[in-house]
CSV table of N, CA and C in Angstrom, one decimal:
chain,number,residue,atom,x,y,z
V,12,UNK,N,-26.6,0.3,22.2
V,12,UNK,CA,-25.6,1.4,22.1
V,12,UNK,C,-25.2,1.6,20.7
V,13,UNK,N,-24.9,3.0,20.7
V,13,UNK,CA,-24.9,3.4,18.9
V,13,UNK,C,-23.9,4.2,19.0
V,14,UNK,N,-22.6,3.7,17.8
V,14,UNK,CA,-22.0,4.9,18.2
V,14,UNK,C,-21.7,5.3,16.4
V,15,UNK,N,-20.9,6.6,16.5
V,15,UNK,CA,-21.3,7.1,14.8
V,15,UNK,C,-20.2,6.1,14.2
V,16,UNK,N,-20.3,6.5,12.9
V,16,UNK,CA,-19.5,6.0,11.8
V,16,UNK,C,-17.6,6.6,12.1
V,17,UNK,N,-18.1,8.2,11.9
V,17,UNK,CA,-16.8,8.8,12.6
V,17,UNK,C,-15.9,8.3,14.0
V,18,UNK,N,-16.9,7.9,15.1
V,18,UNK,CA,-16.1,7.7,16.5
V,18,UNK,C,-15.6,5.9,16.2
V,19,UNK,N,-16.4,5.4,15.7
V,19,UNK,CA,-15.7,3.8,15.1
V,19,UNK,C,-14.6,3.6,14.2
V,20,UNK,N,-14.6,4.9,13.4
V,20,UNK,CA,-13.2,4.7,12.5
V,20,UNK,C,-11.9,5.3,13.5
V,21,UNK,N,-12.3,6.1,14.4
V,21,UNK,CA,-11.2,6.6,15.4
V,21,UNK,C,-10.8,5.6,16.4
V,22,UNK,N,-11.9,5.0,16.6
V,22,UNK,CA,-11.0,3.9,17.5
V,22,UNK,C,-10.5,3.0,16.8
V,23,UNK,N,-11.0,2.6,15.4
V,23,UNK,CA,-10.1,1.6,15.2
V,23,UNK,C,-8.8,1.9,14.5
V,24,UNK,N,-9.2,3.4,14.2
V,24,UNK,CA,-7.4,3.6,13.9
V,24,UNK,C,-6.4,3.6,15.0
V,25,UNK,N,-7.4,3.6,16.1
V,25,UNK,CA,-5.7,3.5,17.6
V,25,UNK,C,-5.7,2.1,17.3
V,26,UNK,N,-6.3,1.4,16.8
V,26,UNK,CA,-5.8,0.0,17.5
V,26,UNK,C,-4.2,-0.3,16.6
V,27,UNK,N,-3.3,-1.4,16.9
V,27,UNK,CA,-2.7,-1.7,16.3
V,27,UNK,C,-2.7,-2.5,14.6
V,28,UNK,N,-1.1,-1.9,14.4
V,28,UNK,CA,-1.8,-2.5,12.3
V,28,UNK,C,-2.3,-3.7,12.6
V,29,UNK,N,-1.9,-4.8,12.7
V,29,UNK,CA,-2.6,-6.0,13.1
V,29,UNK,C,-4.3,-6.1,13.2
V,30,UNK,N,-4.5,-5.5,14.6
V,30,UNK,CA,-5.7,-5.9,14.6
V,30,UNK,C,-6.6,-4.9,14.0
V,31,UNK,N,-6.2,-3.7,13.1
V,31,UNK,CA,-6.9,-3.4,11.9
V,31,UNK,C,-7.2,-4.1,11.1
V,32,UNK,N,-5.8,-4.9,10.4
V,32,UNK,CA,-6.3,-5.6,9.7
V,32,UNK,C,-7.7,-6.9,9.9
V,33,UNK,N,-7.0,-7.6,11.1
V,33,UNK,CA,-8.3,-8.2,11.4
V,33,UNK,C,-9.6,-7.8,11.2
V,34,UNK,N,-9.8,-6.5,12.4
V,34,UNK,CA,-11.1,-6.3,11.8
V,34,UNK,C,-11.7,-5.4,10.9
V,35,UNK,N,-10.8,-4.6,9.9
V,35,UNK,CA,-11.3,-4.4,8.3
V,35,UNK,C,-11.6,-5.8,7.5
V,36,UNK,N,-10.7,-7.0,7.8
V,36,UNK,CA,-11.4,-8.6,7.1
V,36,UNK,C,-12.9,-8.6,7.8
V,37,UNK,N,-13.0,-8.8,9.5
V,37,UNK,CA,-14.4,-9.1,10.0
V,37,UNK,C,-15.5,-8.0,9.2
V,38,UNK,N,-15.3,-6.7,9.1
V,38,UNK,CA,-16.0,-6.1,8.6
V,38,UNK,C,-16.7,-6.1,7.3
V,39,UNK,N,-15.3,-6.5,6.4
V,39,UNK,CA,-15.7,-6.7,5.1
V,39,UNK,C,-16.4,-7.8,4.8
V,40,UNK,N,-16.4,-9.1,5.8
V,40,UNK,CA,-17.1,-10.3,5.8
V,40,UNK,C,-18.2,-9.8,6.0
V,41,UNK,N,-18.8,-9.0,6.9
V,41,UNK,CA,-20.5,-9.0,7.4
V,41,UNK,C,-20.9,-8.4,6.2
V,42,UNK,N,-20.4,-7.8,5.3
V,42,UNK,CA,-21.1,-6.9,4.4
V,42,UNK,C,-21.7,-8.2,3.1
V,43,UNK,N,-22.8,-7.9,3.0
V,43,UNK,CA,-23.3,-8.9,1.8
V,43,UNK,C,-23.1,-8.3,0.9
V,44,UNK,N,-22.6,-9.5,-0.5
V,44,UNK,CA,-22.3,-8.9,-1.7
V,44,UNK,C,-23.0,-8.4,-2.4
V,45,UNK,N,-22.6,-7.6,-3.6
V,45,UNK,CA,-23.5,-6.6,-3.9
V,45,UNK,C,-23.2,-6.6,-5.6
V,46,UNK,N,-24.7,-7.4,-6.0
V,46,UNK,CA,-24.9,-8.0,-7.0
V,46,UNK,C,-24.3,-6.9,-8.3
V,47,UNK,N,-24.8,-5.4,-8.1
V,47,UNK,CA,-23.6,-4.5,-8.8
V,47,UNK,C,-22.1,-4.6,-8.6
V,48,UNK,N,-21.9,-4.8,-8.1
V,48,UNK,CA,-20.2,-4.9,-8.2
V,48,UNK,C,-19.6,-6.1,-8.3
V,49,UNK,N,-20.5,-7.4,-8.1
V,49,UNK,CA,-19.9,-8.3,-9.4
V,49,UNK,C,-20.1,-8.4,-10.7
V,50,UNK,N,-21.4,-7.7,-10.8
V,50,UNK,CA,-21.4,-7.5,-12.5
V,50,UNK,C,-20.4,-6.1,-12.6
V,51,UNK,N,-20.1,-5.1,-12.3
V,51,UNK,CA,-18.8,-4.7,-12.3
V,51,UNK,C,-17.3,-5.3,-12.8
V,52,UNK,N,-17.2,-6.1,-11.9
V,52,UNK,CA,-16.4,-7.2,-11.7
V,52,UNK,C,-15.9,-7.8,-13.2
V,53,UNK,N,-17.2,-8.7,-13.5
V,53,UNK,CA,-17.5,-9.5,-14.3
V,53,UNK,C,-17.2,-8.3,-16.0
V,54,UNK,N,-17.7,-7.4,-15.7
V,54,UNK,CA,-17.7,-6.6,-17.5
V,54,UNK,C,-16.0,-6.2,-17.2
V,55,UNK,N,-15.5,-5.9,-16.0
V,55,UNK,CA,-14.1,-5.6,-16.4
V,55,UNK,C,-13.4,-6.2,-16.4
V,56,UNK,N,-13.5,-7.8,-16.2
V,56,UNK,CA,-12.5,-8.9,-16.5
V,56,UNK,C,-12.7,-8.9,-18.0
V,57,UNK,N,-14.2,-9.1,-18.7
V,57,UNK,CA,-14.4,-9.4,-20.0
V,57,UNK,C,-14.0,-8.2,-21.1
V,58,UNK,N,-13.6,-6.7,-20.9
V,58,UNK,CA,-13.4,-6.3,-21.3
V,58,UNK,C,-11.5,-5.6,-21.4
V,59,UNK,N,-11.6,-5.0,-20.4
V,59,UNK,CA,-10.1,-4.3,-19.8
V,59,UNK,C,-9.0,-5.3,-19.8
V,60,UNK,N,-9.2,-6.1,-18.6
V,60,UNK,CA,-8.4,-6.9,-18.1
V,60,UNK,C,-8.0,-7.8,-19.5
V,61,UNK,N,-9.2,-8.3,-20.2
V,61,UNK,CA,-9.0,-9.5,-21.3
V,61,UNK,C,-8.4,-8.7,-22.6
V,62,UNK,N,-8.5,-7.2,-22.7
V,62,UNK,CA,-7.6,-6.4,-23.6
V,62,UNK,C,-5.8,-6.5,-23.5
V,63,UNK,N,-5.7,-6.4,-21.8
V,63,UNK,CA,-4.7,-6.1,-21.7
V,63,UNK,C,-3.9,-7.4,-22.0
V,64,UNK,N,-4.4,-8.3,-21.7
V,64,UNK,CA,-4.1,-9.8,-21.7
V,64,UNK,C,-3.6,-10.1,-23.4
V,65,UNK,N,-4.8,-9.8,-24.2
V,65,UNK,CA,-4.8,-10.0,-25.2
V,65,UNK,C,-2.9,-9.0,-25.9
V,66,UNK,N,-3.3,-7.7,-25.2
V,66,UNK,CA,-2.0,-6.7,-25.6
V,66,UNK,C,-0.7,-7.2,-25.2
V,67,UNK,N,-0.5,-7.8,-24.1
V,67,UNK,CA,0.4,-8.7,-23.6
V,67,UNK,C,0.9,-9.8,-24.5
V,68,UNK,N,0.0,-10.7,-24.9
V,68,UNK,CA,0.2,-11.9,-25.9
V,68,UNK,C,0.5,-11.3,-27.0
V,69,UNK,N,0.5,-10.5,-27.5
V,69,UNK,CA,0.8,-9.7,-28.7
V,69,UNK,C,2.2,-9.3,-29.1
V,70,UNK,N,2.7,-8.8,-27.9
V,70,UNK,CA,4.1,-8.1,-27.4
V,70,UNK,C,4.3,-8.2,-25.8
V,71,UNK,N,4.9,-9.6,-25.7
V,71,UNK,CA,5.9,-9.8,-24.3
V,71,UNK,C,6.7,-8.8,-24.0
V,72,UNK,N,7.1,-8.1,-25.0
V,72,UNK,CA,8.4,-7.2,-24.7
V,72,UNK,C,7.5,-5.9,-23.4
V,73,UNK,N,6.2,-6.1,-23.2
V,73,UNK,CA,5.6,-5.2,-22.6
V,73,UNK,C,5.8,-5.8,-20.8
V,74,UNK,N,5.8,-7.0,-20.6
V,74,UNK,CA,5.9,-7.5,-19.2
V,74,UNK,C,6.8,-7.7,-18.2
V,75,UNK,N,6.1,-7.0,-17.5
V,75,UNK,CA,7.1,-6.6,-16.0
V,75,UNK,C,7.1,-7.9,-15.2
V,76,UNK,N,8.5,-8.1,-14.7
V,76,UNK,CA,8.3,-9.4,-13.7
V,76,UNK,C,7.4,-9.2,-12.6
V,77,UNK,N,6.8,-10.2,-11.9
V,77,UNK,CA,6.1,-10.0,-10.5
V,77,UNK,C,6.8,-9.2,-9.3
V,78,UNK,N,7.9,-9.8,-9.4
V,78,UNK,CA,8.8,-9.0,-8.5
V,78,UNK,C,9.1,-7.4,-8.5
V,79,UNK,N,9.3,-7.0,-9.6
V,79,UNK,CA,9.0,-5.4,-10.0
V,79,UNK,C,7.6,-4.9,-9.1
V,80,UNK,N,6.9,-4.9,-9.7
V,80,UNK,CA,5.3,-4.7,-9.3
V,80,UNK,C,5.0,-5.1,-8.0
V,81,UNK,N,5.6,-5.8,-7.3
V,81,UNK,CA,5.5,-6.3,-6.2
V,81,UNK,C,6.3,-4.6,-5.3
V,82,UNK,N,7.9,-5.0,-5.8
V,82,UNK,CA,8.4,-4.1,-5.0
V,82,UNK,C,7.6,-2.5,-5.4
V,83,UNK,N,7.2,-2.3,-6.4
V,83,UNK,CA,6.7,-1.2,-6.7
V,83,UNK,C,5.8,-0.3,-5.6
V,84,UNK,N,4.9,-2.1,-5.6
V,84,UNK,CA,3.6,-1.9,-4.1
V,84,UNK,C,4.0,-1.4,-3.3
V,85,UNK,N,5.0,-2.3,-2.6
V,85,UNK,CA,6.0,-1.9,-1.7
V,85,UNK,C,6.3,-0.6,-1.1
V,86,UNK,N,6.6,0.0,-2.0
V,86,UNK,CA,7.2,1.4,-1.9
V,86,UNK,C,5.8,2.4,-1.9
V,87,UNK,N,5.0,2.3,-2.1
V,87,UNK,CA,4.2,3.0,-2.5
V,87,UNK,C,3.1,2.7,-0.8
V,88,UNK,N,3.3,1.8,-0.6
V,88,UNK,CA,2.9,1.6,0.7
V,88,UNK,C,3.8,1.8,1.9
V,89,UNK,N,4.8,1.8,1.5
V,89,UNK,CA,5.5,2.3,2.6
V,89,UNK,C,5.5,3.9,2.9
V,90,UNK,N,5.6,4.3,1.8
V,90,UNK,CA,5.2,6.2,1.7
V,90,UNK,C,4.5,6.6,2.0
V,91,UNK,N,3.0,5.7,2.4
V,91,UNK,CA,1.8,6.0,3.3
V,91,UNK,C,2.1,6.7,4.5
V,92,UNK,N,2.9,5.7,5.0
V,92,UNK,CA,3.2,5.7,6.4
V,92,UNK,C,4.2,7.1,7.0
């Protein structure tokens, strides 16, 4: 049995948040990695990320507590809904 892409994402939007989450993790587990997007990965830690780092160390006056950014998520996720 085969069913489309479309009629699989509809049912698992009825299911509850919970067990979406569950199986968006199962799903994302069966998927093998994909050697482009850790070299992805890999150039934008060594470039971007190690800038910002670097811009950071330079001027603390630039850093947000975790908690900020955290609740920031927060809100921005909650507005989904």
């Amino acid at each position: 049995m085969s069913v489309s892409e479309s009629k699989a994402y509809e049912a698992g939007m009825s299911l509850p948040e919970e067990a979406r989450r569950r199986l968006a993790l199962r799903l994302l587990n069966s998927v093998d990695p994909d050697e482009a997007f850790d070299q992805a990965a890999e150039a934008w830690l060594r470039t971007e990320a190690a800038a910002a780092y670097d811009a950071l160390k330079a001027d603390s006056s630039r850093a947000v507590p975790a908690e900020d950014v955290r609740a920031k998520f927060e809100a921005k996720w909650a507005a989904r809904s």
